[in-house]
Short mmCIF file of C-alpha atoms and ligand atoms in Angstrom, two decimals:
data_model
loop_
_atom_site.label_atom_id
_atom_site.label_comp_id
_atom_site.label_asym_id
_atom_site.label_seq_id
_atom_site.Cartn_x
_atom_site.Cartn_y
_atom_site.Cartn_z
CA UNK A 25 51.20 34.94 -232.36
CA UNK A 26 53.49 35.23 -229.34
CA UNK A 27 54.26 33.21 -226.60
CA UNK A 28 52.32 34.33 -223.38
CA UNK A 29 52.76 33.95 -219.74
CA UNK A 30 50.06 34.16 -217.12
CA UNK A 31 51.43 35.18 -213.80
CA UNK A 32 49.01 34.91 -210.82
CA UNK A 33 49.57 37.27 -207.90
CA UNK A 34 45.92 36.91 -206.50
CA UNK A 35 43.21 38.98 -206.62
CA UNK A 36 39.16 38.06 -206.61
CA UNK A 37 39.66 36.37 -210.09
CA UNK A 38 40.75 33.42 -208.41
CA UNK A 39 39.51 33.58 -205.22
CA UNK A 40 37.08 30.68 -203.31
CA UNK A 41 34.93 31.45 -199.99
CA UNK A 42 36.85 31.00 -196.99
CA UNK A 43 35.11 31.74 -193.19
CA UNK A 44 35.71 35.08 -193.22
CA UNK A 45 35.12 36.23 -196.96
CA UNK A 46 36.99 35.75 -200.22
CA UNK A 47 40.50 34.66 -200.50
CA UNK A 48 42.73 33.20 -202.64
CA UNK A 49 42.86 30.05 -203.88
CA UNK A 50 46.32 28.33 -204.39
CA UNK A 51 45.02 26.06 -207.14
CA UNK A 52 43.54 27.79 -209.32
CA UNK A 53 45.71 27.02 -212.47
CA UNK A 54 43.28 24.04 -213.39
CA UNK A 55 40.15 26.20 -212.93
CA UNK A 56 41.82 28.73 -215.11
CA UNK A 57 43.15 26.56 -217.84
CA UNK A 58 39.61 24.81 -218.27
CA UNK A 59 37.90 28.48 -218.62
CA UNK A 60 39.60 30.20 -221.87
CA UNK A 61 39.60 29.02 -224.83
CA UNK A 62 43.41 29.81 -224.94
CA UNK A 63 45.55 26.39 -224.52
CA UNK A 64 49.20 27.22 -225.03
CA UNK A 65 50.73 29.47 -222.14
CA UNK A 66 53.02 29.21 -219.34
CA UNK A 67 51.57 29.43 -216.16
CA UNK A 68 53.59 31.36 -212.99
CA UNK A 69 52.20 32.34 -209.63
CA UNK A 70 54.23 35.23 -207.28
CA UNK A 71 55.38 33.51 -203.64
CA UNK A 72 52.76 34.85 -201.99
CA UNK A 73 49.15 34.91 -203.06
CA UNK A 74 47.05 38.19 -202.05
CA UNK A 75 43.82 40.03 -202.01
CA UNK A 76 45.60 43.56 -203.95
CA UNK A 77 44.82 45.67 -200.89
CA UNK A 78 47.52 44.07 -199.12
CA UNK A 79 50.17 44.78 -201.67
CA UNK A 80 53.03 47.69 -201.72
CA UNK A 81 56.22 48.13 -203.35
CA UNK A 82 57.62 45.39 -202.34
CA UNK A 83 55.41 43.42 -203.66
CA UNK A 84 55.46 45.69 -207.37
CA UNK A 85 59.14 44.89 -207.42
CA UNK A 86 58.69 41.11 -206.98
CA UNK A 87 56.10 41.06 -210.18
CA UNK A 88 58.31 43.32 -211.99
CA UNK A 89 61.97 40.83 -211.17
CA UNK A 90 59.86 37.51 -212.17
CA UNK A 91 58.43 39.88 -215.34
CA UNK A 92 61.88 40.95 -216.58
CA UNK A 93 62.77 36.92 -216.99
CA UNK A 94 59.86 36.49 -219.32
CA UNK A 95 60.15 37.01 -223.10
CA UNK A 96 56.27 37.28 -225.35
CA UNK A 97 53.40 38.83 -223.77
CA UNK A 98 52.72 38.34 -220.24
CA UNK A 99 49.28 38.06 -218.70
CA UNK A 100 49.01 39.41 -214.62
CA UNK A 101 46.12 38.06 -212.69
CA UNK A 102 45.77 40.85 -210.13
CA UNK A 103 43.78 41.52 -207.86
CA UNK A 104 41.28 45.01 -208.91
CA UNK A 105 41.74 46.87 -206.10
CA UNK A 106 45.67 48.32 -206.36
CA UNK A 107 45.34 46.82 -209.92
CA UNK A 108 46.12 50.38 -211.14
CA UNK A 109 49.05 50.78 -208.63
CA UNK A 110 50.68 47.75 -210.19
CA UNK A 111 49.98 48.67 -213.66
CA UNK A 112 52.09 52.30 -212.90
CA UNK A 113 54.57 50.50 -210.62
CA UNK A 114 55.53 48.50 -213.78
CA UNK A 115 55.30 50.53 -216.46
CA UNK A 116 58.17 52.91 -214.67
CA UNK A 117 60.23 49.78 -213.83
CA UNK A 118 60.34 47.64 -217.07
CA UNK A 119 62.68 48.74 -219.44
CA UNK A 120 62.67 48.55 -223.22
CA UNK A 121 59.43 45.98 -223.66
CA UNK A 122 59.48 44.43 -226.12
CA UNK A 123 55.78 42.55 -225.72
CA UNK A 124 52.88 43.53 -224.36
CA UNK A 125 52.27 43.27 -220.55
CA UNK A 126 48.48 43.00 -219.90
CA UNK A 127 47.04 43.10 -215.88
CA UNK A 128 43.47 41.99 -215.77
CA UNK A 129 41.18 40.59 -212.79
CA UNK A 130 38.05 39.88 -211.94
CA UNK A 131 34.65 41.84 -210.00
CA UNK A 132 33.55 38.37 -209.52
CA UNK A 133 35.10 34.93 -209.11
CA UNK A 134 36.00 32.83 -212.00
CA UNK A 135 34.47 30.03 -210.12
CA UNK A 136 30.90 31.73 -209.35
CA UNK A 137 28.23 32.28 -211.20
CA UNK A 138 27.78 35.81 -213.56
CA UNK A 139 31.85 36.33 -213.21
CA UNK A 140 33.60 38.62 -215.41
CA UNK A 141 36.54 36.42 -215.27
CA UNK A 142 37.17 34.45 -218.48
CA UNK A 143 35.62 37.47 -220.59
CA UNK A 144 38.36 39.24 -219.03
CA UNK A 145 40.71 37.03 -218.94
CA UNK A 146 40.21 36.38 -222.80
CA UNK A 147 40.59 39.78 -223.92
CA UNK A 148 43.88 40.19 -222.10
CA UNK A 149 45.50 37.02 -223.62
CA UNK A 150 44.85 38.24 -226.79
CA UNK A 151 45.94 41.45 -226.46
CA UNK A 152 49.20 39.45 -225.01
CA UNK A 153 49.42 37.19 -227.64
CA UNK A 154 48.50 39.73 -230.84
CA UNK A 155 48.67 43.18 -229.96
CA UNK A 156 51.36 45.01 -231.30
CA UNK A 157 52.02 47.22 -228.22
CA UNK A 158 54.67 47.22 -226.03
CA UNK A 159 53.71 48.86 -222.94
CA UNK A 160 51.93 47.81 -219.59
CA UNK A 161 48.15 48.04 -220.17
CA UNK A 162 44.65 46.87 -217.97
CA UNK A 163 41.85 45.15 -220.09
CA UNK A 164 38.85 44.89 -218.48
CA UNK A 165 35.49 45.21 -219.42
CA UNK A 166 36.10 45.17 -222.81
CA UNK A 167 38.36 48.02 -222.42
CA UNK A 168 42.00 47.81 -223.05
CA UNK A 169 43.77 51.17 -220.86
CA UNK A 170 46.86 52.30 -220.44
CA UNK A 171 48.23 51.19 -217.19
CA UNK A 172 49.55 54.21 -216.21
CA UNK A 173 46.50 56.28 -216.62
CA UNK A 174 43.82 53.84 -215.35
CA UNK A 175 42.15 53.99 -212.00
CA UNK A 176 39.55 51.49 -210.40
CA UNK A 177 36.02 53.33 -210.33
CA UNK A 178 33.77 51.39 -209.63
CA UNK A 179 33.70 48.44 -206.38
CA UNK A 180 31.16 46.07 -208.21
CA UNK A 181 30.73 46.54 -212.13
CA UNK A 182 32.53 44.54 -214.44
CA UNK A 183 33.45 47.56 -215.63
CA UNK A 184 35.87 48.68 -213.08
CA UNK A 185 38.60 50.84 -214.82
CA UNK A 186 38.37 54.19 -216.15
CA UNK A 187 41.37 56.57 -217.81
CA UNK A 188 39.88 60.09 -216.97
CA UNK A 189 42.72 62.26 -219.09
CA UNK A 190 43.00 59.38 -221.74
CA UNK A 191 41.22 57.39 -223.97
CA UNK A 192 40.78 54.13 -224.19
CA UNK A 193 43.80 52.12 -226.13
CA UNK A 194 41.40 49.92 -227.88
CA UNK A 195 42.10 50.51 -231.81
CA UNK A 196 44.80 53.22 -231.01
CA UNK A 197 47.96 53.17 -232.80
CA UNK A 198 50.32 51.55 -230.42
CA UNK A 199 54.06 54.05 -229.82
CA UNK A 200 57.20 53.08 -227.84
CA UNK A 201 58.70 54.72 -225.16
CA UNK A 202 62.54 55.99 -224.41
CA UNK A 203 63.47 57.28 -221.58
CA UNK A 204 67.13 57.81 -219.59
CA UNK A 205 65.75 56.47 -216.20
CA UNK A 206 67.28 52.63 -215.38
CA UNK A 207 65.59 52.56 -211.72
CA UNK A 208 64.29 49.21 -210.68
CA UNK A 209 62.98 50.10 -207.29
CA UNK A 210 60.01 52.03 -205.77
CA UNK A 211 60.69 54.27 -202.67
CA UNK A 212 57.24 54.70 -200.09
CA UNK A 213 55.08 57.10 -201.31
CA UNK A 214 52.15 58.59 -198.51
CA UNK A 215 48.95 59.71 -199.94
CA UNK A 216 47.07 62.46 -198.11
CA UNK A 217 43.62 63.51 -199.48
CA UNK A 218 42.75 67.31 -198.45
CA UNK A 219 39.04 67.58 -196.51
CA UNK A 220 37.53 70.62 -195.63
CA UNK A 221 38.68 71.83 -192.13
CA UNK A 222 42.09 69.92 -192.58
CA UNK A 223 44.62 71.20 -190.35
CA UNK A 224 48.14 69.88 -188.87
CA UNK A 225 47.76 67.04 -187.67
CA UNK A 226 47.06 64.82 -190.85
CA UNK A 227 50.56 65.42 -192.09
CA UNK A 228 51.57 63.36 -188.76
CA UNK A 229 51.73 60.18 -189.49
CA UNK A 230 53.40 60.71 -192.88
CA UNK A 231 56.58 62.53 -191.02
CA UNK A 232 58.83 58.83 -191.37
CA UNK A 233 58.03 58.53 -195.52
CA UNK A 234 60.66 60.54 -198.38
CA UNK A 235 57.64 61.22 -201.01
CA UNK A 236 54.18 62.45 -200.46
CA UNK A 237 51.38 62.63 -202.82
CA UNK A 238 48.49 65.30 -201.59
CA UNK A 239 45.44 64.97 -203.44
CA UNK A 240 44.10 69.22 -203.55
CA UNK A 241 40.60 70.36 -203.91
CA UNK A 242 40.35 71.02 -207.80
CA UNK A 243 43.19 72.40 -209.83
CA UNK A 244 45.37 71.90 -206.87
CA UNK A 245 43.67 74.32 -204.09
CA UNK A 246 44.60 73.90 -200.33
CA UNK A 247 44.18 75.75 -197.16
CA UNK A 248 46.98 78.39 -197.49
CA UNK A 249 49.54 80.50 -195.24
CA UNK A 250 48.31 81.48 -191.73
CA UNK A 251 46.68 77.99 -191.58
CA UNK A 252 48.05 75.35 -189.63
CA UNK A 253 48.00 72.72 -192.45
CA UNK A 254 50.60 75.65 -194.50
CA UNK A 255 52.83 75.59 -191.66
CA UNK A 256 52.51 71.78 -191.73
CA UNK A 257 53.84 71.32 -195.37
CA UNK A 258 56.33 74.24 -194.64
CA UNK A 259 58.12 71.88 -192.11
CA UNK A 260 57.64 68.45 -194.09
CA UNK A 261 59.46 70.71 -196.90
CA UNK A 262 62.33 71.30 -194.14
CA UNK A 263 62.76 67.92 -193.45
CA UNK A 264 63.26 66.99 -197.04
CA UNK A 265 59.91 65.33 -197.83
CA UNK A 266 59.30 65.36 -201.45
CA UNK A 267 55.55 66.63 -202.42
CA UNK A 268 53.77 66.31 -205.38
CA UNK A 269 49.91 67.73 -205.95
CA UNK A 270 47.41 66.08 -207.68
CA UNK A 271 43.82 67.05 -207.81
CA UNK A 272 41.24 64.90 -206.10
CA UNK A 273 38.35 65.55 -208.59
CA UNK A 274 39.08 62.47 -210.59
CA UNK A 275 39.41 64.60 -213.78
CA UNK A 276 41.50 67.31 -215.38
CA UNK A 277 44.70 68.32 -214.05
CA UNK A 278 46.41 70.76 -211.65
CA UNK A 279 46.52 74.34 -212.36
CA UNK A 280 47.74 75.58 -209.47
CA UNK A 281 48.28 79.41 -210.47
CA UNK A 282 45.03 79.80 -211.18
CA UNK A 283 43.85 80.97 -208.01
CA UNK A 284 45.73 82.17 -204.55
CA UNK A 285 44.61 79.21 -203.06
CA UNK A 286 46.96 77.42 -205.24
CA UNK A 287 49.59 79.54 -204.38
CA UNK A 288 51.11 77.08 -201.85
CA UNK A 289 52.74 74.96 -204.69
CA UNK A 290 54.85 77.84 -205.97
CA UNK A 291 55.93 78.97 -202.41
CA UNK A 292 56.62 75.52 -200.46
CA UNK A 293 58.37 74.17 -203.54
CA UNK A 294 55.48 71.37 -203.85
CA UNK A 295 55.82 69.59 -207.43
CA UNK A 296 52.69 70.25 -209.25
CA UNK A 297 51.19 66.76 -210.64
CA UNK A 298 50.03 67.84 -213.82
CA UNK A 299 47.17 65.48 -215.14
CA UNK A 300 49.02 62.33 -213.42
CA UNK A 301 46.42 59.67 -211.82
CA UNK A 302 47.44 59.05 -207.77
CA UNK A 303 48.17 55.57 -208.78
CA UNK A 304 50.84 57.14 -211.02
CA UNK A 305 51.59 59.73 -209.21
CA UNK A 306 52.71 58.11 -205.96
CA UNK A 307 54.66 55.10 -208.27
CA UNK A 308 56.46 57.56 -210.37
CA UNK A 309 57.28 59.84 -207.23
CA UNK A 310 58.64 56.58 -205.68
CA UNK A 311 60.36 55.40 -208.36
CA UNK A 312 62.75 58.65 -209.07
CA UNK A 313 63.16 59.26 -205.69
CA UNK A 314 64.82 55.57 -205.37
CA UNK A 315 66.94 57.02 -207.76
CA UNK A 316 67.91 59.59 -205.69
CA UNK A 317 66.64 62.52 -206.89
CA UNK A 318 65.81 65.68 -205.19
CA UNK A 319 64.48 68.61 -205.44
CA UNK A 320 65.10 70.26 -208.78
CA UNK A 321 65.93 67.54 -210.72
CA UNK A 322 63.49 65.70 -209.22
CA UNK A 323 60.80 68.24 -210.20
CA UNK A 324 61.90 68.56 -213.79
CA UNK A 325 61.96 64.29 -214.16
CA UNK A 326 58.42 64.35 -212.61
CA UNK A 327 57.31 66.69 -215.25
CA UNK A 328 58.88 65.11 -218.25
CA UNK A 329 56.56 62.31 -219.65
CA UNK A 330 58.08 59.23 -219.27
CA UNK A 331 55.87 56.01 -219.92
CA UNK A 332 53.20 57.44 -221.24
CA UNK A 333 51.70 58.81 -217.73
CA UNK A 334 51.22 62.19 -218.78
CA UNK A 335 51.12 64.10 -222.26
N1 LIG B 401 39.92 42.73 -202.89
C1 LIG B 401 40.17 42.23 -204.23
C2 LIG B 401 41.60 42.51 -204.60
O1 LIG B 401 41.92 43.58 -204.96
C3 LIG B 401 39.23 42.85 -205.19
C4 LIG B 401 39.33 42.30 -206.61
O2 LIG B 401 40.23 41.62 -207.00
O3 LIG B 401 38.37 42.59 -207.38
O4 LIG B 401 42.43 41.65 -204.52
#
């Protein structure tokens, strides 16, 4: 056994009723400590307690700087929904783990009645304590995903997390990951999901941001030249914006020669997404282009598996 850190950022897991809804508490350690059956771990908590929708980069880079001080497994109390966000945003930025790094959460307060909490919270400090993989991984539910590949599908079941293009980790043989990429910062990353009758205007408010991620119809389909929304991308490609296509179905990956509809990708230069969740999507996309790659090189990086993300 390893020693294990808990780090909480926030989240529902530890969360109390407050006059307008759930938030989180500040002392939760207690509460925490008296519900697992796990006695021996150091307990940290980020600056800044939050409910996970308020989170961005910034926030990704503060867990990853307090994570790269710890050595044995850490534990992240997060909150479910960016949870996968996170879980992407770290497994680009840490380097070279050497112990496992498990996020896990809650559907429902540790402190109410019928929570998921401590089952979670269990499973992820054993994983953190025993489990002989080094990589950034979500257990919840009873399901132990890679972090990278997980997205949150469901608002209320306990089991919140699914890996569409990847099965579960639970049993699998555990692997280690090399790459040449040292970046330890996440640019913005927009995310604009295509809706039928989509025109110019929804590329608007994306015009400040280096990287966006566009979420096609199926294997990366989109409304194509003579349509406003082409001429759209045509000048966000001018500018310098950085695009990468993923498909919105939740499943399988983008195949964007398959029909003309696709054919945008190949003619604007858009960087086809491959099988890569949005979560990972946007944090990869962020991460190389704080790295300052462009264009070419930045397509070839975003194709070349780095952290597991892709096959
Ligand atoms: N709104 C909460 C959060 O993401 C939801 C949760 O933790 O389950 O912080």
């Amino acid at each position: 056994m390893r020693p294990v850190t808990v780090l909480y950022t926030g989240g529902t897991i530890g969360m109390r009723p407050g006059p307008d809804g759930l938030g989180p508490d500040a002392a939760f350690e207690g509460a925490f400590r008296a519900a697992v059956t796990a006695r021996d771990f150091h307990w940290l908590e980020t600056p800044h307690l939050l409910d996970s929708s308020a989170m961005g980069p910034q926030d990704w880079q503060t867990i990853a700087d307090l994570s790269r001080d710890i050595s044995g497994g850490l534990v992240i109390l997060h909150g479910t929904d960016t949870m996968a966000y996170t879980a992407a945003a770290l497994s680009f930025l840490l380097h070279d783990l050497g112990a496992p790094v498990v996020l896990t959460g809650a559907q429902v307060p540790m402190q109410s009645d019928g929570s998921d909490a401590a089952a979670n919270a269990e499973l992820a400090l054993d994983v953190a304590a025993r489990s002989p993989r080094a990589e950034v991984m979500i257990a919840f539910g009873g399901a132990l995903l890679r972090g990278n590949r997980a997205v949150k599908c469901h608002a209320q079941n306990p089991e919140a997390f699914c890996s569409p293009n990847f099965p579960t980790l639970n049993g699998a043989e555990s692997v280690q990951f090399a790459h040449p990429f040292t970046g330890r910062q996440i640019s913005p990353v927009g995310v604009l999901k295509l809706y039928p009758g989509i025109g110019a205007e929804a590329l608007g408010g994306f015009a400040h941001l280096p990287g966006l991620v566009v979420e096609a119809f199926g294997s990366g389909n989109m409304p194509g030249e003579g349509t406003s929304f082409h001429a759209a991308l045509m000048l966000a490609r001018r500018r310098g914006q950085e695009i990468v296509v993923v498909t919105q179905t939740g499943g399988g990956q983008v195949a964007a020669r398959t029909y003309a509809a696709g054919a945008s990708v190949a003619q604007l230069g858009l960087i086809p997404g491959g099988e890569l969740t949005t979560p990972a999507a946007v944090t990869k996309l962020g991460w190389l282009l704080a790295q300052g790659l462009r264009g070419d090189d930045l397509a070839d990086a975003m194709a070349r598996p780095v952290a597991g993300e892709m096959s």
